[in-house]
PDB file of C-alpha atoms and ligand atoms in Angstrom:
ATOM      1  CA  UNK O   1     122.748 106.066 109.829  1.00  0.00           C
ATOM      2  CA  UNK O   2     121.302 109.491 109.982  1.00  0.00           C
ATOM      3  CA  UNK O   3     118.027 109.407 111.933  1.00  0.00           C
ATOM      4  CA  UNK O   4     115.621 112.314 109.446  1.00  0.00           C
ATOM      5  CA  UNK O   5     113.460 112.958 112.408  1.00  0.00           C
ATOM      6  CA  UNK O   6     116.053 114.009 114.792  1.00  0.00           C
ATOM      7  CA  UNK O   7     115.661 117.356 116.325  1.00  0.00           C
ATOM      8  CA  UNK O   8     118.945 117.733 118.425  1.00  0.00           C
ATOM      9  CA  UNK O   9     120.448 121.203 118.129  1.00  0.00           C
ATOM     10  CA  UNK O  10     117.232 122.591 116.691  1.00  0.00           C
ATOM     11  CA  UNK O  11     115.522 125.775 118.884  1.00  0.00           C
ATOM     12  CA  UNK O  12     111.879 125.236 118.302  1.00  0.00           C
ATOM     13  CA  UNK O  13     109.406 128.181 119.562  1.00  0.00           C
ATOM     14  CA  UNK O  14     105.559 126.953 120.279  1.00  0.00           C
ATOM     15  CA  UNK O  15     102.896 129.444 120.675  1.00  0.00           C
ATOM     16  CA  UNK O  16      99.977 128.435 123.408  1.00  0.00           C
ATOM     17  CA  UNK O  17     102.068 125.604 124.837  1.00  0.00           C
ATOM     18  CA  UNK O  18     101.227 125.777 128.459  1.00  0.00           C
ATOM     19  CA  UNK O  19      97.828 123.070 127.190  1.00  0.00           C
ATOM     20  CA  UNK O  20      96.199 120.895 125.497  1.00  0.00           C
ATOM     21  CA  UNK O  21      97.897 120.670 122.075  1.00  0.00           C
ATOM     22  CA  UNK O  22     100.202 123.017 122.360  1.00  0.00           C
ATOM     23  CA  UNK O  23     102.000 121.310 124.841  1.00  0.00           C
ATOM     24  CA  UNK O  24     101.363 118.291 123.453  1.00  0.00           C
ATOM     25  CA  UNK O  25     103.448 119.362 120.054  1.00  0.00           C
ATOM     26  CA  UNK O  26     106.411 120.762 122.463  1.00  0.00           C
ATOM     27  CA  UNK O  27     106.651 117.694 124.589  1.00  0.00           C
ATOM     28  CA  UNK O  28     106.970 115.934 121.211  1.00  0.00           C
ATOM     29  CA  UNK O  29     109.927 118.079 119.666  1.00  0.00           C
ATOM     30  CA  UNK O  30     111.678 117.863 122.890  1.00  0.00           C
ATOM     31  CA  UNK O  31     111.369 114.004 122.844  1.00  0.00           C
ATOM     32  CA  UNK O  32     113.095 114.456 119.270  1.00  0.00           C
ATOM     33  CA  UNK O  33     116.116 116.219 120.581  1.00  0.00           C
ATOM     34  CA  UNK O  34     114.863 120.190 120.041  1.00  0.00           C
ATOM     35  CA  UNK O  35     114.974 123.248 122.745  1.00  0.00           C
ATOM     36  CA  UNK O  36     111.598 124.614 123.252  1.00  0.00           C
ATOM     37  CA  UNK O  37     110.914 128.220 123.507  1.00  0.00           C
ATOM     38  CA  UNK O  38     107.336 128.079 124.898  1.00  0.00           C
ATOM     39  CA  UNK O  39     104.650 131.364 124.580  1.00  0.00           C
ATOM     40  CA  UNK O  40     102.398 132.293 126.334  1.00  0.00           C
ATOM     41  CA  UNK O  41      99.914 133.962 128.844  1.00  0.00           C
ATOM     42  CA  UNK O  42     100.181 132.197 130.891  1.00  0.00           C
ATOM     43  CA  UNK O  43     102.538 129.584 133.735  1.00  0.00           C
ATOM     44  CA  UNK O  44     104.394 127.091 131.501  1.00  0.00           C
ATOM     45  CA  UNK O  45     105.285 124.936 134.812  1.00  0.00           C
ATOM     46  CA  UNK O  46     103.840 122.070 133.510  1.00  0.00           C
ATOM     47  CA  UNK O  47     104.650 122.003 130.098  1.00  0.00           C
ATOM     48  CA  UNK O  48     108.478 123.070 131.377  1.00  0.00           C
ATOM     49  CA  UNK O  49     108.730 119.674 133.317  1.00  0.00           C
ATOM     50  CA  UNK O  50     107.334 117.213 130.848  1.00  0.00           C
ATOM     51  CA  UNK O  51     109.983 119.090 128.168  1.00  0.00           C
ATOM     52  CA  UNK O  52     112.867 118.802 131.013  1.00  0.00           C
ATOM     53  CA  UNK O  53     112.369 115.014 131.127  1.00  0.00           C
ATOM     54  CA  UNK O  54     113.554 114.224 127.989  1.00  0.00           C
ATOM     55  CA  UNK O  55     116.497 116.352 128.784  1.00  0.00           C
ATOM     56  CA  UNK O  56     115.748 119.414 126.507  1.00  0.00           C
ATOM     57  CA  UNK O  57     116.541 122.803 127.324  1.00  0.00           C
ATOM     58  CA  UNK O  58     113.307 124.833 127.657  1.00  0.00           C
ATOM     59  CA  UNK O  59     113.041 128.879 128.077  1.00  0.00           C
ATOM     60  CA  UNK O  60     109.154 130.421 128.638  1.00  0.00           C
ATOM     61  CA  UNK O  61     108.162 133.671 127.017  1.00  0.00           C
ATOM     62  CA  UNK O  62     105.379 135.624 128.553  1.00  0.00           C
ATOM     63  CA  UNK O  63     103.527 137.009 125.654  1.00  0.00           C
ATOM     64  CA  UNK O  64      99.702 138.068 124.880  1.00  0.00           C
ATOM     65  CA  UNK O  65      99.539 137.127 120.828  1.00  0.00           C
ATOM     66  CA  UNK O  66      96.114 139.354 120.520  1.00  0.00           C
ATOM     67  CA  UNK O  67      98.658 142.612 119.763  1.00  0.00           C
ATOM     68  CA  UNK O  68     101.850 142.325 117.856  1.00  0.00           C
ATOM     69  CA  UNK O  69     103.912 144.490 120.466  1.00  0.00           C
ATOM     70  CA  UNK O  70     105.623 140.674 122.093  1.00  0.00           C
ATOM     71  CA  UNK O  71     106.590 139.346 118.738  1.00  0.00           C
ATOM     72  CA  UNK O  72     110.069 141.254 118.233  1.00  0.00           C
ATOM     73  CA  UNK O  73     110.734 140.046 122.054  1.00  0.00           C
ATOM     74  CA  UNK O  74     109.964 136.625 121.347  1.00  0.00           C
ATOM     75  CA  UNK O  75     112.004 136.255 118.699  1.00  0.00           C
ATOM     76  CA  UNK O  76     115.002 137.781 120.364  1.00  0.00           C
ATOM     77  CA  UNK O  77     114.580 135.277 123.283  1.00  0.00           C
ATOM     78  CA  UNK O  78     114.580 132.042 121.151  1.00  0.00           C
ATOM     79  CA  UNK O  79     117.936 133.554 119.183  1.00  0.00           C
ATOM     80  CA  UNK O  80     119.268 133.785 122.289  1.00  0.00           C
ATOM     81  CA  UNK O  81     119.134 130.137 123.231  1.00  0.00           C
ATOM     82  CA  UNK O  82     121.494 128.839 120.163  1.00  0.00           C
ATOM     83  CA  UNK O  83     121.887 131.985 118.261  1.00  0.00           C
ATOM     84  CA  UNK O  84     118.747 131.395 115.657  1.00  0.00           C
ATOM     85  CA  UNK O  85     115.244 129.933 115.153  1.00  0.00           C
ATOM     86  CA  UNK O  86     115.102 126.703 113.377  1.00  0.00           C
ATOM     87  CA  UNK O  87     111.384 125.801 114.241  1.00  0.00           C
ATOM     88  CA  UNK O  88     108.164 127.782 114.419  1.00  0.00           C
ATOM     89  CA  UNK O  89     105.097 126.092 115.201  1.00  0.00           C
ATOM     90  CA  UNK O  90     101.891 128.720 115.255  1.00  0.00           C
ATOM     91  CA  UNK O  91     100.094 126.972 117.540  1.00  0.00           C
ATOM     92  CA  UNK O  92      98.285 129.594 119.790  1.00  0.00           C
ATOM     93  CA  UNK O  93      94.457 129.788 119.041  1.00  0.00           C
ATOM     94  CA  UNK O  94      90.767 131.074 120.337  1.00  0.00           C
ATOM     95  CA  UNK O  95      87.679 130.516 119.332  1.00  0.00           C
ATOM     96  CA  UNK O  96      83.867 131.925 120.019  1.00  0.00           C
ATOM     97  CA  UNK O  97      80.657 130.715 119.282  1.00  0.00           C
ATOM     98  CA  UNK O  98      77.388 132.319 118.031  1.00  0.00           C
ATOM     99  CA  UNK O  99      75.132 132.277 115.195  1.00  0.00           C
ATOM    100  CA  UNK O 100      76.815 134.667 112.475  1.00  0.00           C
ATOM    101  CA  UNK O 101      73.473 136.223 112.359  1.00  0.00           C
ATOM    102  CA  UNK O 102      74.080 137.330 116.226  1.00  0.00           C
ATOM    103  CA  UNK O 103      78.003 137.780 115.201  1.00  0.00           C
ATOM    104  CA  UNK O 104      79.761 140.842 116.954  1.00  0.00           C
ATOM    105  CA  UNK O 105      82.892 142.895 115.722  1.00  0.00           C
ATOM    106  CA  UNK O 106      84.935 142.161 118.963  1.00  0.00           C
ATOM    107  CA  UNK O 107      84.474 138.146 118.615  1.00  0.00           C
ATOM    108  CA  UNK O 108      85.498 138.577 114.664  1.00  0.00           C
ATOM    109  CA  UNK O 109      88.168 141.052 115.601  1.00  0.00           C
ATOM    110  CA  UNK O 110      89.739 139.319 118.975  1.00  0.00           C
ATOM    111  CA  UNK O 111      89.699 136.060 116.896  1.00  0.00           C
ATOM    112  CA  UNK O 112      91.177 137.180 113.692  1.00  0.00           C
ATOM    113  CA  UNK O 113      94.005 138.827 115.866  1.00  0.00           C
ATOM    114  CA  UNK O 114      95.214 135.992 117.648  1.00  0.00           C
ATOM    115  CA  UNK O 115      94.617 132.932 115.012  1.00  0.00           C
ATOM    116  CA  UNK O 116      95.533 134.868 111.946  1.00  0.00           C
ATOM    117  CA  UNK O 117      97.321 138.576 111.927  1.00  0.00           C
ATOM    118  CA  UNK O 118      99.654 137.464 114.895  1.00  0.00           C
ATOM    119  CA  UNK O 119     100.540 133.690 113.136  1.00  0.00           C
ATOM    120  CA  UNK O 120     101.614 136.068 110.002  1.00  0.00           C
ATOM    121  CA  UNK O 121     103.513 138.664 111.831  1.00  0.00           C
ATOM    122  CA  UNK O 122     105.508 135.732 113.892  1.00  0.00           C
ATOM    123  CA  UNK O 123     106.118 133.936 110.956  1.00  0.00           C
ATOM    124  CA  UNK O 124     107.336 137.107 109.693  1.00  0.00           C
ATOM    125  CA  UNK O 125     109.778 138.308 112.260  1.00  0.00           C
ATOM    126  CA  UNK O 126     110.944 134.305 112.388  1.00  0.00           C
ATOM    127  CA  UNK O 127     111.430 134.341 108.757  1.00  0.00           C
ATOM    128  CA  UNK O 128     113.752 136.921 109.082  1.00  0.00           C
ATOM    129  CA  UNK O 129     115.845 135.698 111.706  1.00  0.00           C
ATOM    130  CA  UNK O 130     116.106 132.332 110.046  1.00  0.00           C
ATOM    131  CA  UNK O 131     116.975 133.568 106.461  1.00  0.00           C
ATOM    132  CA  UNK O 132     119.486 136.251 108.265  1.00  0.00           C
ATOM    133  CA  UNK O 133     121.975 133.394 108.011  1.00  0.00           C
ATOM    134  CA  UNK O 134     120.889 131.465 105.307  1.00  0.00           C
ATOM    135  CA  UNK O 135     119.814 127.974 106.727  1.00  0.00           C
ATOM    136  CA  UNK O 136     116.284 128.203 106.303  1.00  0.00           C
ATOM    137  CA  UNK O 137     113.929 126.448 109.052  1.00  0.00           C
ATOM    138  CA  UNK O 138     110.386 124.907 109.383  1.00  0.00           C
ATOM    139  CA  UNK O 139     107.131 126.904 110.207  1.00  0.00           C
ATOM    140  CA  UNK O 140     104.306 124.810 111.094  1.00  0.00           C
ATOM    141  CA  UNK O 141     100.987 126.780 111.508  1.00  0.00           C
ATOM    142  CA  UNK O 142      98.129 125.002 113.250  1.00  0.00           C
ATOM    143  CA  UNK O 143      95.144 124.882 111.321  1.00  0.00           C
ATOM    144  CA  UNK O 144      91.361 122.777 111.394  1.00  0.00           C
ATOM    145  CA  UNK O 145      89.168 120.853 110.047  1.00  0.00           C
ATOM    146  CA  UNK O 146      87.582 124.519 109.419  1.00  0.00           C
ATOM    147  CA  UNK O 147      90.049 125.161 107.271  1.00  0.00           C
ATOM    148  CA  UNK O 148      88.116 122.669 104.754  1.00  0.00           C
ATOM    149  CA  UNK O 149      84.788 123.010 105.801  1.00  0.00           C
ATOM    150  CA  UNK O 150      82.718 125.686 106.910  1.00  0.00           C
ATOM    151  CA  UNK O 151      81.293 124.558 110.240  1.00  0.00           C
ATOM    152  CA  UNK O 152      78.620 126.515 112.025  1.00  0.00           C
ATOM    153  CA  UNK O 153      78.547 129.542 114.678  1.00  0.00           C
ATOM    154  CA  UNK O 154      81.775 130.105 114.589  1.00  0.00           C
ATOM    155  CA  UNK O 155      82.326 132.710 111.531  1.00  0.00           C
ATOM    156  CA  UNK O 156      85.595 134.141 112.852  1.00  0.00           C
ATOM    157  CA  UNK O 157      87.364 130.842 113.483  1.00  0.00           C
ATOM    158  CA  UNK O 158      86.322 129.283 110.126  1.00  0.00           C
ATOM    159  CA  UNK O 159      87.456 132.559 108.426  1.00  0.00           C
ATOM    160  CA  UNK O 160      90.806 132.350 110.769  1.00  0.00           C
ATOM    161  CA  UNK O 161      91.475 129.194 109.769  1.00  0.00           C
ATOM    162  CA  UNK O 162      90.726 129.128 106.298  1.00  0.00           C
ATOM    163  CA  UNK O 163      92.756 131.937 105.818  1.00  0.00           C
ATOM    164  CA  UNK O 164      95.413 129.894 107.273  1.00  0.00           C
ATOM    165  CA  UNK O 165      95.652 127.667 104.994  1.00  0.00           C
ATOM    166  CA  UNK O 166      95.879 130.475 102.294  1.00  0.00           C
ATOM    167  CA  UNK O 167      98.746 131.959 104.443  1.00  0.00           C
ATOM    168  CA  UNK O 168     100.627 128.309 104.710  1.00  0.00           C
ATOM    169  CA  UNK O 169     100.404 128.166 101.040  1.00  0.00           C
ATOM    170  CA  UNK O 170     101.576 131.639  99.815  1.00  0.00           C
ATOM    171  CA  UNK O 171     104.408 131.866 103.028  1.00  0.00           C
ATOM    172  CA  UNK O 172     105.538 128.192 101.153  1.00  0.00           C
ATOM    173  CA  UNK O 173     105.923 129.869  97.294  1.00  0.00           C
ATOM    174  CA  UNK O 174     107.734 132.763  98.975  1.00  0.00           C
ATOM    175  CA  UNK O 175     110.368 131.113 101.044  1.00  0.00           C
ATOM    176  CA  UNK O 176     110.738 127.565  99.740  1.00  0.00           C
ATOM    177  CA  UNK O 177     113.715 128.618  97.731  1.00  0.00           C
ATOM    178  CA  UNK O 178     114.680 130.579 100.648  1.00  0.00           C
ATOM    179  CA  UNK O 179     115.275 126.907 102.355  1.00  0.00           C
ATOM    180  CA  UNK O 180     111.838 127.308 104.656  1.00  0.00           C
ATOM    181  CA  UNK O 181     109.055 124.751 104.828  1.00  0.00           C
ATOM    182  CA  UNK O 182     106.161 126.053 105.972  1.00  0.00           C
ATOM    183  CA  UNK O 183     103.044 123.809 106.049  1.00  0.00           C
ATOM    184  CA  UNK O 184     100.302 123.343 108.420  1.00  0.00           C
ATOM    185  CA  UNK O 185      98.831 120.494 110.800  1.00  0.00           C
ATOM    186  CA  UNK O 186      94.829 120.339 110.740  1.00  0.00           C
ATOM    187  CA  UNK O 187      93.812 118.533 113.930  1.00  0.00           C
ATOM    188  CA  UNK O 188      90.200 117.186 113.769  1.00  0.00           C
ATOM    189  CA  UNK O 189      87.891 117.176 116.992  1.00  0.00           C
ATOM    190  CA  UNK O 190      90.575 116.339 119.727  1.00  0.00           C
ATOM    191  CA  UNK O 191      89.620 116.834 123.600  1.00  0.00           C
ATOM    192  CA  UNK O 192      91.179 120.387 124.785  1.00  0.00           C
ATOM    193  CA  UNK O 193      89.635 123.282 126.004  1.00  0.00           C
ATOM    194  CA  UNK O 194      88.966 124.482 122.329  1.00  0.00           C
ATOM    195  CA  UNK O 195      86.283 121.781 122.487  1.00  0.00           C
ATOM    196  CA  UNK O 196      84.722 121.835 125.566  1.00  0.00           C
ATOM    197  CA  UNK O 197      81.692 122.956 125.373  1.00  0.00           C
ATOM    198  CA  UNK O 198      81.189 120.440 122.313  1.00  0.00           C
ATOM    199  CA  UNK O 199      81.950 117.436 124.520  1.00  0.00           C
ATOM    200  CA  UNK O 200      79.414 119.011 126.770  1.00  0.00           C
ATOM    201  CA  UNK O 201      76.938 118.677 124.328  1.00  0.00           C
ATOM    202  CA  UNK O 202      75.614 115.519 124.213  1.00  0.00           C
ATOM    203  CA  UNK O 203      73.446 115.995 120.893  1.00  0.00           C
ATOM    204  CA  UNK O 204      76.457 117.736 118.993  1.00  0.00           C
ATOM    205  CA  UNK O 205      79.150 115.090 120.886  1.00  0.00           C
ATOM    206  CA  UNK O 206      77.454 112.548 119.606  1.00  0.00           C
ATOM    207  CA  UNK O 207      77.409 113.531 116.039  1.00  0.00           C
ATOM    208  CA  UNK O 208      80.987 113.797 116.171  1.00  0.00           C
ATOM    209  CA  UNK O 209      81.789 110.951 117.171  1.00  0.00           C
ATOM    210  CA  UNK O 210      79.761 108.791 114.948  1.00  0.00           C
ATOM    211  CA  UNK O 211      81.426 110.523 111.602  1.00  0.00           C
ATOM    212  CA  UNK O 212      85.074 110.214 112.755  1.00  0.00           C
ATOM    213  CA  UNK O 213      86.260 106.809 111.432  1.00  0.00           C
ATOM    214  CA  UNK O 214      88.441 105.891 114.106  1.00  0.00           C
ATOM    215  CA  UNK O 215      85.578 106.046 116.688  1.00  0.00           C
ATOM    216  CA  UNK O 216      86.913 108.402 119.248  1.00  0.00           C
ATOM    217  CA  UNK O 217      87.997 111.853 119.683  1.00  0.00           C
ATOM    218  CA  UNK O 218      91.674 112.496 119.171  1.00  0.00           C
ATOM    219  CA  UNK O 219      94.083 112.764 122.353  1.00  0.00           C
ATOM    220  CA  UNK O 220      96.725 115.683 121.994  1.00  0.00           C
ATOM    221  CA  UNK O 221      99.626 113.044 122.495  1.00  0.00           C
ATOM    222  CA  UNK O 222      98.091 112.020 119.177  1.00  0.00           C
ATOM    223  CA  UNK O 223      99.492 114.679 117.019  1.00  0.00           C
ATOM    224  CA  UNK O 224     103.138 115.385 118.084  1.00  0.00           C
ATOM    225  CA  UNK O 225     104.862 112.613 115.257  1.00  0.00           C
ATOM    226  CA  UNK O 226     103.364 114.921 112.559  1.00  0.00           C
ATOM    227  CA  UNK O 227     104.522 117.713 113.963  1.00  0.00           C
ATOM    228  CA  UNK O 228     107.958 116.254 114.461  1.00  0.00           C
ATOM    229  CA  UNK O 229     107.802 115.369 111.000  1.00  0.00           C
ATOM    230  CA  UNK O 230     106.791 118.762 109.306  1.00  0.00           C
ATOM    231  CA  UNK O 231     110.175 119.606 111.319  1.00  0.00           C
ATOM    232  CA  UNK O 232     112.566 117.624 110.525  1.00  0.00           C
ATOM    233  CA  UNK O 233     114.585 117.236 107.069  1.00  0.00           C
ATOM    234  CA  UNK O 234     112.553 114.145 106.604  1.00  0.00           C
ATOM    235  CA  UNK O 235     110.360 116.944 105.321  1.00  0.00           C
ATOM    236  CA  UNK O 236     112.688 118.945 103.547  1.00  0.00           C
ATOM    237  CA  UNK O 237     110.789 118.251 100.002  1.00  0.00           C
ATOM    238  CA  UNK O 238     107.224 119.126 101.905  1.00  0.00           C
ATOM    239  CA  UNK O 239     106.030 123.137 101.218  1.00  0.00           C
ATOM    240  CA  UNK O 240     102.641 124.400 101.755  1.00  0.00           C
ATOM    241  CA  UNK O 241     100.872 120.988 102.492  1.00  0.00           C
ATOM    242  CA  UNK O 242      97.548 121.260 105.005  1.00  0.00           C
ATOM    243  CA  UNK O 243      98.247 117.690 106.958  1.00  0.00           C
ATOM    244  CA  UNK O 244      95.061 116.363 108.395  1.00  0.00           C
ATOM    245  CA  UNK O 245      95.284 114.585 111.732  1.00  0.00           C
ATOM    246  CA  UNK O 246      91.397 113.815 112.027  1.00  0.00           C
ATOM    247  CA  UNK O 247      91.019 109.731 112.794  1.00  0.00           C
ATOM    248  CA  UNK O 248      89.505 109.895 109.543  1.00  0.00           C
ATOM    249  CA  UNK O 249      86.897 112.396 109.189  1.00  0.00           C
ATOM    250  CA  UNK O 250      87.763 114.578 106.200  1.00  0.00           C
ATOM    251  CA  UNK O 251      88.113 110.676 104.482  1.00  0.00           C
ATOM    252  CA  UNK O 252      84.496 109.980 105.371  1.00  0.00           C
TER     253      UNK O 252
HETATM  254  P1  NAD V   1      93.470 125.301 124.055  1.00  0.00           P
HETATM  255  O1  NAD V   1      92.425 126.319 124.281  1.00  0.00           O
HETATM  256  O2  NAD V   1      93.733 124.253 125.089  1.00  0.00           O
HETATM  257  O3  NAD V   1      94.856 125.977 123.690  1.00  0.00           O
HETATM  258  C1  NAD V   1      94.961 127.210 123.045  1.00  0.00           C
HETATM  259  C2  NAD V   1      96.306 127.800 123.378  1.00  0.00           C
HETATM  260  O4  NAD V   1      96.423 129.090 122.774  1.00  0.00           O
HETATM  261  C3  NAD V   1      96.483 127.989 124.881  1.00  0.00           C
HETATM  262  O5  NAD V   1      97.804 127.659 125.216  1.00  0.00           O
HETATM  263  C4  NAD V   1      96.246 129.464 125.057  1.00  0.00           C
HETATM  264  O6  NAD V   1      96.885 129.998 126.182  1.00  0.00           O
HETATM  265  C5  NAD V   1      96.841 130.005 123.765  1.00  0.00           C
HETATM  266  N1  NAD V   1      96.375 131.354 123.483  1.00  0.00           N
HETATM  267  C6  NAD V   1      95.104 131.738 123.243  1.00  0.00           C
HETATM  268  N2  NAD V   1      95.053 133.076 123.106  1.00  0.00           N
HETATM  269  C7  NAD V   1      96.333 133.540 123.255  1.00  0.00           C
HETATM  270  C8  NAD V   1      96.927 134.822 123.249  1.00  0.00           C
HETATM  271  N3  NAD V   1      96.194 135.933 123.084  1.00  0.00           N
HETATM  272  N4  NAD V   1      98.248 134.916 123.457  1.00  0.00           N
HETATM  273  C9  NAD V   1      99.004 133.814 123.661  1.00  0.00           C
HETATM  274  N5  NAD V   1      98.494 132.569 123.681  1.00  0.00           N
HETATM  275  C10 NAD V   1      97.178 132.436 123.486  1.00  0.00           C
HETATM  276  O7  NAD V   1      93.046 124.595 122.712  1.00  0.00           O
HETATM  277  P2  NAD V   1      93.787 123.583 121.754  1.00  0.00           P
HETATM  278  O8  NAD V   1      92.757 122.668 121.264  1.00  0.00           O
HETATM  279  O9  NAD V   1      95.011 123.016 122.369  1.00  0.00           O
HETATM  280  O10 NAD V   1      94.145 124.578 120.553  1.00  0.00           O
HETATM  281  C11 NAD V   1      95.446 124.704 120.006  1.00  0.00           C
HETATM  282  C12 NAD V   1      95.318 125.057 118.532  1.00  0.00           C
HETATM  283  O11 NAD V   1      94.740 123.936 117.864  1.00  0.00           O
HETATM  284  C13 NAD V   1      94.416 126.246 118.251  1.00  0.00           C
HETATM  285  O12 NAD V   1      94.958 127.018 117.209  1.00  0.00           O
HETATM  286  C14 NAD V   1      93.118 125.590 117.795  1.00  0.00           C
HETATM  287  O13 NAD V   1      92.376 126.412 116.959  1.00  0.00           O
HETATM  288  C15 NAD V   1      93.667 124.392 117.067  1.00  0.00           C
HETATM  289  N6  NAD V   1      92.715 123.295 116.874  1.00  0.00           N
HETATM  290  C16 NAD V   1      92.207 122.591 117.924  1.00  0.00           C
HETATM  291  C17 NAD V   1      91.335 121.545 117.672  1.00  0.00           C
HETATM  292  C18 NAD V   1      90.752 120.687 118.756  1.00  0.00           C
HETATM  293  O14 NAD V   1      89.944 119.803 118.458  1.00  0.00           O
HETATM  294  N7  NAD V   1      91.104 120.864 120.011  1.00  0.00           N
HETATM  295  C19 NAD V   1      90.978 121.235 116.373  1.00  0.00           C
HETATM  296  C20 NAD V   1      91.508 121.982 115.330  1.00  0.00           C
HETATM  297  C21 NAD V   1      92.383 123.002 115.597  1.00  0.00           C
END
């Protein structure tokens, strides 16, 4: 029988895979059979040898997503692996805190860039590739918890990522019929860099933890089966869905 999460002959490109959940979400499509195109800033060593040992083919693209100029590149190098695109997952991401009274233009602007205006224009130059030849694909943008709630001090990223979820849901009307899925992941609190300095903050760490139902914070390894999923034609019928992955908390 067919196994509908298998990857194998799929080219999948991950933004921001060289960490933390990034990486996570490539390691996890390469278990499933896919080639990983990884992008980033910067060294994908890491990330290249945990792909490798499940026997995928892997290919790195050095690429700063804050300006648009790599995107036309990037998609050229993931055609060339098997000829087209089948997977897109927007994965790369920033974030900066302050009050929004204390807000400034570069820390809306640099954040905006890279979580929103360059996730659009990938999708974009992906899209095209992957309706060139008719056979559709999956785009999976990574969203948040943010993109439900509106947090605090971080104006930019809640904007980013509520926007987001707009995007996921207007790319899915456009290009369902097309034959592309495009949904989104929201991860809740899970330890990366991204959430550092909350995990150094014992008063705001401890808050945290208390509301998320499954009583602890989620590990990256944690989220690669629904990104596998949101993939693979087990989720053929799926458009414009925002998948929590939160231990709970948006339940609470
Ligand atoms: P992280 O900081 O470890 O990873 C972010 C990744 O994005 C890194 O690979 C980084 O190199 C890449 N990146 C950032 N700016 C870039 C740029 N200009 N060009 C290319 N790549 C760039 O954090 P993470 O937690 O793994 O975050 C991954 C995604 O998950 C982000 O979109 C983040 O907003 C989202 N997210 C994380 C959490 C969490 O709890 N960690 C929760 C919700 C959403």
């Amino acid at each position: 029988m067919m196994n509908p999460f298998d990857l194998t002959g799929r080219t999948a490109i991950v933004t921001g895979a060289n960490t933390g959940l990034g990486q996570s979400i490539a390691v996890a499509l390469a278990g499933a059979g896919a080639a990983i195109v990884a992008v980033g800033r910067s060294a994908m060593d890491e990330t290249e040898s945990l792909c490798r040992a499940s026997g995928s083919e892997f290919r790195s693209v050095q690429a700063d997503l804050s300006s648009l100029d790599p995107i036309e590149g990037i998609v050229a190098e993931a055609a060339a692996v098997s000829g087209r695109v089948d997977i897109l997952v927007n994965n790369a991401g920033i974030i900066r805190r302050a009050d929004a009274i204390d807000f400034t233009e570069k820390d809306w602007d640099d954040v905006m860039n890279v979580n929103l205006k360059s996730t659009f224009f990938l999708s974009r130059a992906v899209a095209r590739n992957m309706l060139a030849d008719g056979g559709g694909g999956k785009i999976i943008n990574i969203a948040s918890l943010l993109s439900f709630q509106g947090g605090v001090r971080i104006p930019s990223y809640t904007a980013s990522k509520s926007g987001l979820a707009g995007l996921t849901r207007l790319l899915a009307c456009e290009w369902a019929a097309k034959g592309i899925n495009v949904n989104a992941i929201a991860p809740g609190y899970f330890a990366t860099n991204n959430t550092e300095a909350l995990r150094n903050d014992p008063k705001r760490s401890g808050e945290i933890l208390s509301r998320i139902p499954a009583g602890r914070w989620g590990e990256p390894s944690d989220l690669g089966g629904a990104a596998v999923f949101l993939a693979s034609p087990a989720a053929s019928y799926i458009h414009g869905v925002v998948l929590p992955v939160d231990g709970g908390w948006l339940a609470r």
